[in-house]
JSON list of C-alpha atoms and ligand atoms in Angstrom, two decimals:
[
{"chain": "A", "resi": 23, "resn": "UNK", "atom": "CA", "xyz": [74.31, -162.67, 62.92]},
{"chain": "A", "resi": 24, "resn": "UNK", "atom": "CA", "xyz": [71.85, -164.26, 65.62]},
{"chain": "A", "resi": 25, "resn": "UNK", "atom": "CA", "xyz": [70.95, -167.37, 62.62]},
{"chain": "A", "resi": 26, "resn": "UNK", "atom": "CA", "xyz": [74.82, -167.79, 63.00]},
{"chain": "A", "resi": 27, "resn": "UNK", "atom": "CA", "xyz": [75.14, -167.58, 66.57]},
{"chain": "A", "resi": 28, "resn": "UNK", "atom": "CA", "xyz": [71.69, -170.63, 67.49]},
{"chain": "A", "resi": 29, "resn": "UNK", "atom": "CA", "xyz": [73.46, -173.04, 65.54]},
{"chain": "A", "resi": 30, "resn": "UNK", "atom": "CA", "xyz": [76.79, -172.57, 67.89]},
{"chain": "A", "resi": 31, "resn": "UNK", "atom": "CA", "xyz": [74.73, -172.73, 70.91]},
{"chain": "A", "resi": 32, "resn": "UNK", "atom": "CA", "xyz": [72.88, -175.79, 70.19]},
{"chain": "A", "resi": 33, "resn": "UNK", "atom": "CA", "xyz": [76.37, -177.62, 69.39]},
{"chain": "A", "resi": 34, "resn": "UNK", "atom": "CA", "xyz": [77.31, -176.35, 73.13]},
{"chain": "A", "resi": 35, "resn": "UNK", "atom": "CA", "xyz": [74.42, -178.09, 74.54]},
{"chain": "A", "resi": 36, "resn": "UNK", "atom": "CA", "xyz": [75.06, -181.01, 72.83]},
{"chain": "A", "resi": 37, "resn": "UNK", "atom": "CA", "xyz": [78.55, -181.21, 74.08]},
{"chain": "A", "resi": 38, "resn": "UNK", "atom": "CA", "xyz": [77.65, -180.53, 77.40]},
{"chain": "A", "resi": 39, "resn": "UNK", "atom": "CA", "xyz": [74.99, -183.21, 77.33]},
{"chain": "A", "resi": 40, "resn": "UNK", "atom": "CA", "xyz": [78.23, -185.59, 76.28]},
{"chain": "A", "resi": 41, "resn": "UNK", "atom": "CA", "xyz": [80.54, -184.91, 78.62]},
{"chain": "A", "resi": 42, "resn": "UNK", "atom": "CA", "xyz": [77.65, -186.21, 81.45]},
{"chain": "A", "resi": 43, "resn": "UNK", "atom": "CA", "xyz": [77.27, -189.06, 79.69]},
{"chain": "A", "resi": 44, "resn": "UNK", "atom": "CA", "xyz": [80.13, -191.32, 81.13]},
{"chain": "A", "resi": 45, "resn": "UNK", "atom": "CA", "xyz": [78.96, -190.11, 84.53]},
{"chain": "A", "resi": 46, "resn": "UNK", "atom": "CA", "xyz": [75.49, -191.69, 84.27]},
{"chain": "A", "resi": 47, "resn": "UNK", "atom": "CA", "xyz": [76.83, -195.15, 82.81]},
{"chain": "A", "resi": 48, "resn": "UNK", "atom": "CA", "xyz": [79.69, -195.60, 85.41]},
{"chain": "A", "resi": 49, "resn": "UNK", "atom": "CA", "xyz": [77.71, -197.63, 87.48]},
{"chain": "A", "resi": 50, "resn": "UNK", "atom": "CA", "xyz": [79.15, -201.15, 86.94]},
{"chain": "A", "resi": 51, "resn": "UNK", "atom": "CA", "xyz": [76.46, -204.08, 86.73]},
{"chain": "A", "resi": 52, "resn": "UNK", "atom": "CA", "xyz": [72.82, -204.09, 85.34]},
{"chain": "A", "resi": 53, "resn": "UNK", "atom": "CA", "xyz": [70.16, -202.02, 87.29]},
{"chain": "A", "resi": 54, "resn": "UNK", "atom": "CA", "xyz": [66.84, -200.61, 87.00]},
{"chain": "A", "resi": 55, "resn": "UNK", "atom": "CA", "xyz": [65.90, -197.18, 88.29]},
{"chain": "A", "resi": 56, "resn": "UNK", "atom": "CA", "xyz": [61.89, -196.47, 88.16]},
{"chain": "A", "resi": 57, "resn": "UNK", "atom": "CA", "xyz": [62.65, -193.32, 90.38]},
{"chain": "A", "resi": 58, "resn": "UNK", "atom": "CA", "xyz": [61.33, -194.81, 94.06]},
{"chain": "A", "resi": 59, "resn": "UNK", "atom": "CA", "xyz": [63.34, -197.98, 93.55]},
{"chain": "A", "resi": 60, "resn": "UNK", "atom": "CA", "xyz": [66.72, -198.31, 92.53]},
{"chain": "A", "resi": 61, "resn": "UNK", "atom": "CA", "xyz": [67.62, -202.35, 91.92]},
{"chain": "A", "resi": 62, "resn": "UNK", "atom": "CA", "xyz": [71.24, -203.02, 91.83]},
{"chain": "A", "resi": 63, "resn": "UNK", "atom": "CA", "xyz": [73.77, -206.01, 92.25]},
{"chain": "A", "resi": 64, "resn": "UNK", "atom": "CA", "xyz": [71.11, -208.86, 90.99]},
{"chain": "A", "resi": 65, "resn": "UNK", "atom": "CA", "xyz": [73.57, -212.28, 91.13]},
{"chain": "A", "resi": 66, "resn": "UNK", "atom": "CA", "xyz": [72.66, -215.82, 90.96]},
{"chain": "A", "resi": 67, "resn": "UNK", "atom": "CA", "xyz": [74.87, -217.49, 93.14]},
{"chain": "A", "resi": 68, "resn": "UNK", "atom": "CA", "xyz": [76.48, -220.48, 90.84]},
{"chain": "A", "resi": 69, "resn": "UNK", "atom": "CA", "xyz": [74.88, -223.58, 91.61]},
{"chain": "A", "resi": 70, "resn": "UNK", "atom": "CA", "xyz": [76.58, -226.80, 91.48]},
{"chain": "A", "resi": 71, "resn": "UNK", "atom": "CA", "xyz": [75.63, -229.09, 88.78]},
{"chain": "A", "resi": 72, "resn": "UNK", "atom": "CA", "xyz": [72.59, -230.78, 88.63]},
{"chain": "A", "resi": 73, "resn": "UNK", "atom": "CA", "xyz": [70.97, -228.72, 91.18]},
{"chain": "A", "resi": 74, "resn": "UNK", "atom": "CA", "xyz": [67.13, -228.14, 91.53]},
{"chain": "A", "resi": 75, "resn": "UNK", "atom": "CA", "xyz": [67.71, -225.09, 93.35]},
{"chain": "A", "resi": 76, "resn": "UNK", "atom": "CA", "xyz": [69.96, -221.69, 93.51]},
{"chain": "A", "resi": 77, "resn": "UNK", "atom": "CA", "xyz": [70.23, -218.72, 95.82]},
{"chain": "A", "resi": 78, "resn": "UNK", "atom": "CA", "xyz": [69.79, -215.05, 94.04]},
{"chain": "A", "resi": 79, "resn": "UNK", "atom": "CA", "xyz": [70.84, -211.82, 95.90]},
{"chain": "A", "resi": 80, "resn": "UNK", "atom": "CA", "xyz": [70.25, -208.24, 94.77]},
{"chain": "A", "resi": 81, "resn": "UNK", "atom": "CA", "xyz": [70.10, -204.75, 96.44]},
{"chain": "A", "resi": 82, "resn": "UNK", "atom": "CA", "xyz": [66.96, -202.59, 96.47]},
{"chain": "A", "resi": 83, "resn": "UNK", "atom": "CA", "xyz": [66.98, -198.89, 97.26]},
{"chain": "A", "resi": 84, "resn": "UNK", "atom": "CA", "xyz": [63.16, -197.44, 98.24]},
{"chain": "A", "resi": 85, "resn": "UNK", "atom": "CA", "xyz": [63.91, -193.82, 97.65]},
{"chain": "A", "resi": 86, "resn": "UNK", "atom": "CA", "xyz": [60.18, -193.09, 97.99]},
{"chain": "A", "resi": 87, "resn": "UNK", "atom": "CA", "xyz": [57.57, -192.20, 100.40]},
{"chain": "A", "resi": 88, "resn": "UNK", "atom": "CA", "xyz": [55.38, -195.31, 100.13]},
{"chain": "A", "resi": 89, "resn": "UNK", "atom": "CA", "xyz": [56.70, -198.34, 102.09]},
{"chain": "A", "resi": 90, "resn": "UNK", "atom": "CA", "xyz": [57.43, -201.28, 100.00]},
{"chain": "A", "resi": 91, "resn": "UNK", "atom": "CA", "xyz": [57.61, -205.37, 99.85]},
{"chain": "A", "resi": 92, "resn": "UNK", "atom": "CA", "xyz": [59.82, -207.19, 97.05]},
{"chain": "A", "resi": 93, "resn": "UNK", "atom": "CA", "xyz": [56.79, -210.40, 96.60]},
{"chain": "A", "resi": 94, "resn": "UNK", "atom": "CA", "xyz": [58.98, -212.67, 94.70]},
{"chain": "A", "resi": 95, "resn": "UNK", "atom": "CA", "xyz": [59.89, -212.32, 91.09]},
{"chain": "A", "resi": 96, "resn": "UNK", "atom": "CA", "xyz": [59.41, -214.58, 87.42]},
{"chain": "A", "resi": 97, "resn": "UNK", "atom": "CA", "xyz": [61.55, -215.89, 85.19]},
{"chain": "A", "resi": 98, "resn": "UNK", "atom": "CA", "xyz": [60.95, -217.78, 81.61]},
{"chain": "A", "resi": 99, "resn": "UNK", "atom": "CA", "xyz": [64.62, -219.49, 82.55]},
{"chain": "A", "resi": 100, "resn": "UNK", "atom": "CA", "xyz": [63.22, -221.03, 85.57]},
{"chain": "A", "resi": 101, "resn": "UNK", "atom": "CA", "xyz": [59.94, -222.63, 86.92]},
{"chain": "A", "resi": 102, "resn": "UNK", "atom": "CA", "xyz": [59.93, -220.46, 89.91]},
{"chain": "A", "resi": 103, "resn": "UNK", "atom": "CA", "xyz": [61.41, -217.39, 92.24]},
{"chain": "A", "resi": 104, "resn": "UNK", "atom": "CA", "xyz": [60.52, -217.09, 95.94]},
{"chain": "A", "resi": 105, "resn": "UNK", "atom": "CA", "xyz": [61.45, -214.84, 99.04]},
{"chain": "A", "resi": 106, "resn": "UNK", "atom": "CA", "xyz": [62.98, -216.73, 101.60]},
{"chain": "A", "resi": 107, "resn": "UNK", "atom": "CA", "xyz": [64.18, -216.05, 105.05]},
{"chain": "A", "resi": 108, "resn": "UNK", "atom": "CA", "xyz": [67.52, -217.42, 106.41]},
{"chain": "A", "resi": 109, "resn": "UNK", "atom": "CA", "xyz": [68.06, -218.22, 110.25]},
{"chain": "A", "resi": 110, "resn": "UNK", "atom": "CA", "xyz": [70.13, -220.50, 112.32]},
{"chain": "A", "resi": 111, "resn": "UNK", "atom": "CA", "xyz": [68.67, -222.12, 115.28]},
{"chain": "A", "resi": 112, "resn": "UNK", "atom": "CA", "xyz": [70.93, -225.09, 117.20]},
{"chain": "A", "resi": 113, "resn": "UNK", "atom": "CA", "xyz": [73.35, -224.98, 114.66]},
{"chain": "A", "resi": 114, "resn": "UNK", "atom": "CA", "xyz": [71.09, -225.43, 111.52]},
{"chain": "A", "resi": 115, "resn": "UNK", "atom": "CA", "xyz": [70.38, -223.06, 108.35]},
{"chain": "A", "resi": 116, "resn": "UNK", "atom": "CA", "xyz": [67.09, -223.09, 107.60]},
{"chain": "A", "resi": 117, "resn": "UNK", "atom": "CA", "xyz": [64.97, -221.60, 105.09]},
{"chain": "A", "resi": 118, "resn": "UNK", "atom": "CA", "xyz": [61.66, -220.60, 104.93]},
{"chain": "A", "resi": 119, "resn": "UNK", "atom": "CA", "xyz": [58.88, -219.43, 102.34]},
{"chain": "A", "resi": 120, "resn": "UNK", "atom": "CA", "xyz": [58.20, -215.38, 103.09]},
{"chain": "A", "resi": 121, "resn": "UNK", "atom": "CA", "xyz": [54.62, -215.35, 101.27]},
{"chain": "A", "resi": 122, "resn": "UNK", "atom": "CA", "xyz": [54.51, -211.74, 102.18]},
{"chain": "A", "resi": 123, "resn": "UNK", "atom": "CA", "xyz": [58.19, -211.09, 100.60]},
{"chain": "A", "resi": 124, "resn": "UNK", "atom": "CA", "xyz": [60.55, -208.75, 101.86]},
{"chain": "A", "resi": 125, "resn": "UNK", "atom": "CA", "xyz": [59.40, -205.47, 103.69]},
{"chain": "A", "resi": 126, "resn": "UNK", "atom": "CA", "xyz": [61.55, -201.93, 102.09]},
{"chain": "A", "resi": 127, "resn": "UNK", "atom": "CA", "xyz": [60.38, -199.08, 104.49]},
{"chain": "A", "resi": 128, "resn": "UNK", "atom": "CA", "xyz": [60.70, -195.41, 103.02]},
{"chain": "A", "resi": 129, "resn": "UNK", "atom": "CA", "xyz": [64.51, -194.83, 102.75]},
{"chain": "A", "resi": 130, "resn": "UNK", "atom": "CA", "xyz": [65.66, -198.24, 103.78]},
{"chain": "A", "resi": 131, "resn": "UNK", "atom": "CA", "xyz": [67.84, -200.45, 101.73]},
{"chain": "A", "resi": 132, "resn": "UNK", "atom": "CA", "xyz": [67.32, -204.25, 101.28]},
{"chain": "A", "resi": 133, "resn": "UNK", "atom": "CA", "xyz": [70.50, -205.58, 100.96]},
{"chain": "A", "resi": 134, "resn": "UNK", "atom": "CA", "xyz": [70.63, -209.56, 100.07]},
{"chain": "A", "resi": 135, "resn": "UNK", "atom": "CA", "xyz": [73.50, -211.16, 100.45]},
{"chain": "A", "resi": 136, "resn": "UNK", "atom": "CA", "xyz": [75.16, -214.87, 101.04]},
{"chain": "A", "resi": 137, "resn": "UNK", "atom": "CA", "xyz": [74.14, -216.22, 104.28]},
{"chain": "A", "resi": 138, "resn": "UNK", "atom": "CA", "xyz": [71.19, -214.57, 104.57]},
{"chain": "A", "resi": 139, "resn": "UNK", "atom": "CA", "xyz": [67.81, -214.28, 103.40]},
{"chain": "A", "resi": 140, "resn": "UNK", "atom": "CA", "xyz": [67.70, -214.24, 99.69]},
{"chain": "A", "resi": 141, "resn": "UNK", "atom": "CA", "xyz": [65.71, -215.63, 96.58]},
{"chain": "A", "resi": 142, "resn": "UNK", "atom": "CA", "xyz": [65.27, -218.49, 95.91]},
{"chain": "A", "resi": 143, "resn": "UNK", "atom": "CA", "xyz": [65.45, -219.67, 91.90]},
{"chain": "A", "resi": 144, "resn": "UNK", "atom": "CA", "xyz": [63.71, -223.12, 91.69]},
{"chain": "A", "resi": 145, "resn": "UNK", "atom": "CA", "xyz": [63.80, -225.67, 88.37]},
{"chain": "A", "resi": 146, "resn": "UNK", "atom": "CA", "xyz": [66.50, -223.95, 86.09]},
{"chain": "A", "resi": 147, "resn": "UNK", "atom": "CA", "xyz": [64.98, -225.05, 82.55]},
{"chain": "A", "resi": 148, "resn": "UNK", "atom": "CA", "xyz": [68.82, -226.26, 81.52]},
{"chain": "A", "resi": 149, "resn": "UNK", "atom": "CA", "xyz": [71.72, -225.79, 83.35]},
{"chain": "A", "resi": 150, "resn": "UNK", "atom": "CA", "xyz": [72.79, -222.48, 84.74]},
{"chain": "A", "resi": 151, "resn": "UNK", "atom": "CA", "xyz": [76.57, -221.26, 83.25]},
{"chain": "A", "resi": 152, "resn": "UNK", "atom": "CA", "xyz": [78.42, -218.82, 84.88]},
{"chain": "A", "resi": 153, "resn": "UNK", "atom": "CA", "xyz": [78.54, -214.90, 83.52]},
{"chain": "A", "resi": 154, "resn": "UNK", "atom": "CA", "xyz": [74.64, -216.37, 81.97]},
{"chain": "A", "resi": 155, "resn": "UNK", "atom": "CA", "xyz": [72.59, -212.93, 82.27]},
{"chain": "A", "resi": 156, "resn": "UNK", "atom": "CA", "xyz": [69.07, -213.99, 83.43]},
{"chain": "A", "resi": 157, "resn": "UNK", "atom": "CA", "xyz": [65.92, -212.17, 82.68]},
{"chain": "A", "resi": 158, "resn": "UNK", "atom": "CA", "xyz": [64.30, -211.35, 85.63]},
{"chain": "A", "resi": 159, "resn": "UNK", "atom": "CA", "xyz": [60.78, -209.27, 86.33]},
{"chain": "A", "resi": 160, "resn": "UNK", "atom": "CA", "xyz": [60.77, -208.81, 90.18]},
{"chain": "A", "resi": 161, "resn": "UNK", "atom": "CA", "xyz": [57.18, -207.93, 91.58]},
{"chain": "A", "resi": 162, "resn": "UNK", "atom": "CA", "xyz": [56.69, -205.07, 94.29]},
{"chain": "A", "resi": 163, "resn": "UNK", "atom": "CA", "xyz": [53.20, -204.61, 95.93]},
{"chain": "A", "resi": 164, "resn": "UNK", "atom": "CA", "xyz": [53.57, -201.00, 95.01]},
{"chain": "A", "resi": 165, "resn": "UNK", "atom": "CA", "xyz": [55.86, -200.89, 91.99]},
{"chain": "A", "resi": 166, "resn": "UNK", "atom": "CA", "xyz": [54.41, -203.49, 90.09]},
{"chain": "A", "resi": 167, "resn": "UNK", "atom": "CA", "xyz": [56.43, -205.67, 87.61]},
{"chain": "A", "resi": 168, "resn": "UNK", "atom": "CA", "xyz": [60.45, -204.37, 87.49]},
{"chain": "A", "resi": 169, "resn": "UNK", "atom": "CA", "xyz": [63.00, -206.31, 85.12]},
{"chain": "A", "resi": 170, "resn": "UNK", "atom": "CA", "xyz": [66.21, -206.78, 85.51]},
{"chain": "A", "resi": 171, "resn": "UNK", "atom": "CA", "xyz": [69.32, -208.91, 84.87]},
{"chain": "A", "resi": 172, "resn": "UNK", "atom": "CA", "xyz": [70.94, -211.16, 87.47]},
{"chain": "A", "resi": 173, "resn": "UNK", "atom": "CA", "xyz": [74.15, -212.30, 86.54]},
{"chain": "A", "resi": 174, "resn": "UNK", "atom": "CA", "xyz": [75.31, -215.57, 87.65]},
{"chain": "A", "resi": 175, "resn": "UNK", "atom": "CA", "xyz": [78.64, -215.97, 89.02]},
{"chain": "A", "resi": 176, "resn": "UNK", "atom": "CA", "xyz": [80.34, -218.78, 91.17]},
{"chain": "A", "resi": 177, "resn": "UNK", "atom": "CA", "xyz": [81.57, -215.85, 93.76]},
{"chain": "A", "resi": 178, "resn": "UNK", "atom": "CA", "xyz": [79.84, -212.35, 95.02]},
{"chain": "A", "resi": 179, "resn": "UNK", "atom": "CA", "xyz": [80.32, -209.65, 92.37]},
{"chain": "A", "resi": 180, "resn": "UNK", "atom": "CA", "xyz": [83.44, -207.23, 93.17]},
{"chain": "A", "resi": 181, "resn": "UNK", "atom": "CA", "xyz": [81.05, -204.13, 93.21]},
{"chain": "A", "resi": 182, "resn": "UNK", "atom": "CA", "xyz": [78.35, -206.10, 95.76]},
{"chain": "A", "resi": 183, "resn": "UNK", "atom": "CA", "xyz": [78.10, -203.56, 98.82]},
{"chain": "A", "resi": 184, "resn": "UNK", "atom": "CA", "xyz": [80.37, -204.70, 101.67]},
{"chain": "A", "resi": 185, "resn": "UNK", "atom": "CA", "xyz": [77.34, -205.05, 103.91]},
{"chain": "A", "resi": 186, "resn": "UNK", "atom": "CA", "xyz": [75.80, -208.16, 103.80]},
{"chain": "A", "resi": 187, "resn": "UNK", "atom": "CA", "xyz": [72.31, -209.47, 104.78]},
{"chain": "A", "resi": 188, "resn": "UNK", "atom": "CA", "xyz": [70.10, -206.95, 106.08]},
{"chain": "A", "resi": 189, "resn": "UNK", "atom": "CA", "xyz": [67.88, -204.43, 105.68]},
{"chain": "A", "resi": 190, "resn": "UNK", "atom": "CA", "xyz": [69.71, -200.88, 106.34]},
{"chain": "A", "resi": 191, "resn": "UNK", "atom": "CA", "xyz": [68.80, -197.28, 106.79]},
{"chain": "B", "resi": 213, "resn": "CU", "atom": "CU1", "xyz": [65.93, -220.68, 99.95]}
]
């Protein structure tokens, strides 16, 4: 009886192990989990055309005890990726190299958004088209090399968090 009774148990599991599936894919965009960091909302904001230059955003969760810095990140679709600060003095946006990146205390969540500080994606190779999926590889100080994703889109993604710009606890 008990050979007859494994096999119905194992189905169970299998089952149960189905009906959580759903669950874990409901999350709408690409993101990358490496159990510290959760990466989320990666866009590239549509540049117009011809431009040397576009504006990336993307959300980064440090659920980890070791603080954290987002360096800047690679592409093979573009020459280059940099953190840069955005601030407004007399009137005038400007921008500015963070060669240190962005700081992600224990916690915290960097949220990039338009308007604020963001990365910067510098030399497309070919013109960017929206709904392209880029290939990113960010780099942490502490996570090393993370890929993801970044969609590019001529407006903020509907499932972007509603708080924009800053670093939050
Ligand atoms: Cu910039």
């Amino acid at each position: 009886m008990s050979r007859i009774r494994r096999p119905g148990l194992a189905i169970a599991v299998i089952l149960a192990g189905l009906a959580l599936a759903p669950v874990a894919t409901a999350t709408p965009g690409p993101h990358a989990d490496t159990g510290a960091l959760r990466v989320s909302h990666a866009w590239i904001h549509l540049p117009p055309p011809g431009a040397a230059t576009a504006a990336a955003y993307l959300t980064v969760s440090n659920r980890g005890r070791t603080p954290e810095r987002l360096l800047g990140a690679v592409s093979p679709r573009v020459q280059a990726i940099e953190a840069h600060s955005m601030s407004v003095a007399g009137g005038v946006m400007r921008m500015r190299l963070l060669p240190r990146g962005f700081a992600i205390t224990p916690g915290a969540t960097l949220a990039l958004a338009p308007g604020g500080d963001h990365l910067m994606v510098i030399g497309p190779r070919g013109p960017l088209r929206a709904g392209e999926r880029v290939p990113v590889t960010l780099r942490f100080a502490h996570a090393g090399a993370v890929k993801i994703d970044f969609t590019v889109a001529a407006d903020e993604p509907a499932d972007t968090p509603a708080m924009p710009g800053m670093a939050m606890r």
